[in-house]
Amino acid sequence: MELLENISLLNWLGWAVVVGLAQVFITAAAVTRQTGLGYNVSARDEPRRITGVAARLQRAQANFMETFPFFVAGVLGTLISGAEDPNAQLGAMLYVVGRAVYVPLYAFGVPVLRTLVFAVSISGLVMVLSSLFI
């Protein structure tokens, strides 16, 4: 638990941003490998079908973007209300680490474990949010 004592919710928020940006760059690289650099720097008026790892990375990135605003709201609400506690810190860690582990599991098509890791990250998010109500 020493790790939790040394990393604040704001630090975990920063790490979540790093995870999100890493997903953007990894996904862009995978899509560019599939569609070509010329298409990537064009206006992309005609969509191209993305498949395989690149498509899974896109879906993982979209999934992150669906949960990240809730994490930001939970962290900021917890900090503003002064409700930061070890439970919120543990929740933030579970969210960030879960989201980071989720990406390669999804990219490589690992079915059940990916879902369990997603559940861990959502549990972490709920832990952060619960600090606002306890």
Short mmCIF file of C-alpha atoms in Angstrom, two decimals:
data_model
loop_
_atom_site.label_atom_id
_atom_site.label_comp_id
_atom_site.label_asym_id
_atom_site.label_seq_id
_atom_site.Cartn_x
_atom_site.Cartn_y
_atom_site.Cartn_z
CA MET A 1 0.00 0.00 0.00
CA GLU A 2 3.04 2.29 0.08
CA LEU A 3 2.53 2.92 -3.66
CA LEU A 4 -0.92 4.31 -2.93
CA GLU A 5 0.45 6.64 -0.28
CA ASN A 6 2.98 8.13 -2.70
CA ILE A 7 0.75 8.61 -5.74
CA SER A 8 -2.18 11.01 -5.51
CA LEU A 9 -5.39 10.96 -7.51
CA LEU A 10 -4.02 13.78 -9.64
CA ASN A 11 -0.97 11.65 -10.46
CA TRP A 12 -3.24 8.77 -11.49
CA LEU A 13 -5.20 11.18 -13.68
CA GLY A 14 -1.93 12.12 -15.37
CA TRP A 15 -1.09 8.46 -15.92
CA ALA A 16 -4.54 7.90 -17.42
CA VAL A 17 -3.82 10.67 -19.91
CA VAL A 18 -0.53 8.96 -20.77
CA VAL A 19 -2.38 5.66 -21.35
CA GLY A 20 -4.89 7.47 -23.58
CA LEU A 21 -2.21 9.22 -25.62
CA ALA A 22 -0.26 5.99 -26.00
CA GLN A 23 -3.42 4.39 -27.39
CA VAL A 24 -3.82 7.23 -29.90
CA PHE A 25 -0.26 6.78 -31.19
CA ILE A 26 -0.31 2.97 -31.20
CA THR A 27 -3.64 2.93 -33.00
CA ALA A 28 -2.52 5.53 -35.55
CA ALA A 29 0.60 3.50 -36.30
CA ALA A 30 -1.39 0.29 -36.77
CA VAL A 31 -3.96 1.97 -39.00
CA THR A 32 -1.25 3.67 -41.06
CA ARG A 33 0.48 0.31 -41.59
CA GLN A 34 -2.78 -1.00 -42.96
CA THR A 35 -3.96 1.96 -45.05
CA GLY A 36 -0.65 3.52 -46.03
CA LEU A 37 0.89 6.88 -45.20
CA GLY A 38 -0.58 8.51 -48.31
CA TYR A 39 -4.10 7.76 -47.16
CA ASN A 40 -3.34 8.82 -43.60
CA VAL A 41 -2.13 12.30 -44.65
CA SER A 42 -4.98 12.75 -47.16
CA ALA A 43 -8.43 14.18 -46.49
CA ARG A 44 -9.67 10.56 -46.13
CA ASP A 45 -12.91 11.39 -47.94
CA GLU A 46 -13.36 7.75 -48.89
CA PRO A 47 -13.24 5.61 -45.74
CA ARG A 48 -11.19 2.44 -45.84
CA ARG A 49 -12.10 -0.68 -43.96
CA ILE A 50 -9.74 -1.39 -41.07
CA THR A 51 -9.42 -5.01 -39.92
CA GLY A 52 -7.49 -7.19 -37.52
CA VAL A 53 -5.26 -5.67 -34.85
CA ALA A 54 -5.74 -2.13 -36.16
CA ALA A 55 -9.52 -2.45 -35.89
CA ARG A 56 -9.28 -3.93 -32.40
CA LEU A 57 -6.97 -1.08 -31.34
CA GLN A 58 -9.51 1.42 -32.68
CA ARG A 59 -12.27 -0.23 -30.65
CA ALA A 60 -10.09 -0.30 -27.52
CA GLN A 61 -9.34 3.40 -27.99
CA ALA A 62 -13.04 4.20 -28.44
CA ASN A 63 -13.78 2.19 -25.31
CA PHE A 64 -11.19 4.20 -23.35
CA MET A 65 -12.75 7.44 -24.58
CA GLU A 66 -16.14 6.25 -23.33
CA THR A 67 -14.92 5.71 -19.76
CA PHE A 68 -12.24 8.39 -19.42
CA PRO A 69 -14.62 11.38 -18.95
CA PHE A 70 -16.26 9.58 -16.02
CA PHE A 71 -12.83 8.95 -14.50
CA VAL A 72 -11.88 12.61 -14.90
CA ALA A 73 -15.16 13.72 -13.31
CA GLY A 74 -14.70 11.29 -10.43
CA VAL A 75 -11.11 12.32 -9.76
CA LEU A 76 -11.81 16.05 -9.98
CA GLY A 77 -14.96 15.75 -7.89
CA THR A 78 -13.11 13.76 -5.26
CA LEU A 79 -10.25 16.25 -5.16
CA ILE A 80 -12.51 19.31 -5.05
CA SER A 81 -14.62 17.83 -2.26
CA GLY A 82 -11.53 16.83 -0.28
CA ALA A 83 -12.70 13.21 -0.26
CA GLU A 84 -9.43 11.67 -1.49
CA ASP A 85 -8.79 8.55 0.54
CA PRO A 86 -6.96 5.22 0.11
CA ASN A 87 -10.07 3.68 -1.45
CA ALA A 88 -10.17 6.37 -4.14
CA GLN A 89 -6.43 6.01 -4.73
CA LEU A 90 -6.73 2.24 -5.06
CA GLY A 91 -9.66 2.71 -7.44
CA ALA A 92 -7.68 5.13 -9.57
CA MET A 93 -4.78 2.70 -9.72
CA LEU A 94 -7.11 -0.15 -10.75
CA TYR A 95 -8.65 2.01 -13.46
CA VAL A 96 -5.34 3.16 -14.94
CA VAL A 97 -3.55 -0.18 -14.73
CA GLY A 98 -6.65 -1.99 -15.97
CA ARG A 99 -6.94 0.33 -18.96
CA ALA A 100 -3.25 -0.12 -19.79
CA VAL A 101 -3.46 -3.93 -19.59
CA TYR A 102 -6.73 -3.96 -21.57
CA VAL A 103 -5.10 -2.56 -24.74
CA PRO A 104 -2.76 -5.46 -25.58
CA LEU A 105 -5.35 -8.02 -24.50
CA TYR A 106 -7.87 -6.52 -26.90
CA ALA A 107 -5.28 -6.03 -29.67
CA PHE A 108 -4.31 -9.70 -29.57
CA GLY A 109 -7.91 -10.88 -29.29
CA VAL A 110 -7.77 -12.43 -25.81
CA PRO A 111 -11.49 -12.90 -25.11
CA VAL A 112 -12.30 -13.72 -21.46
CA LEU A 113 -9.31 -12.18 -19.69
CA ARG A 114 -9.87 -8.92 -21.59
CA THR A 115 -13.40 -8.72 -20.20
CA LEU A 116 -12.20 -9.44 -16.66
CA VAL A 117 -9.55 -6.71 -16.92
CA PHE A 118 -12.21 -4.31 -18.22
CA ALA A 119 -14.35 -5.19 -15.19
CA VAL A 120 -11.41 -4.43 -12.88
CA SER A 121 -10.95 -1.02 -14.48
CA ILE A 122 -14.65 -0.22 -14.14
CA SER A 123 -14.56 -1.40 -10.51
CA GLY A 124 -11.73 1.06 -9.96
CA LEU A 125 -13.78 3.82 -11.53
CA VAL A 126 -16.70 2.99 -9.24
CA MET A 127 -14.33 3.07 -6.24
CA VAL A 128 -13.22 6.59 -7.17
CA LEU A 129 -16.81 7.73 -7.63
CA SER A 130 -17.90 6.09 -4.37
CA SER A 131 -15.54 8.39 -2.46
CA LEU A 132 -17.86 11.24 -3.39
CA PHE A 133 -20.76 9.59 -1.59
CA ILE A 134 -19.17 8.08 1.50
#
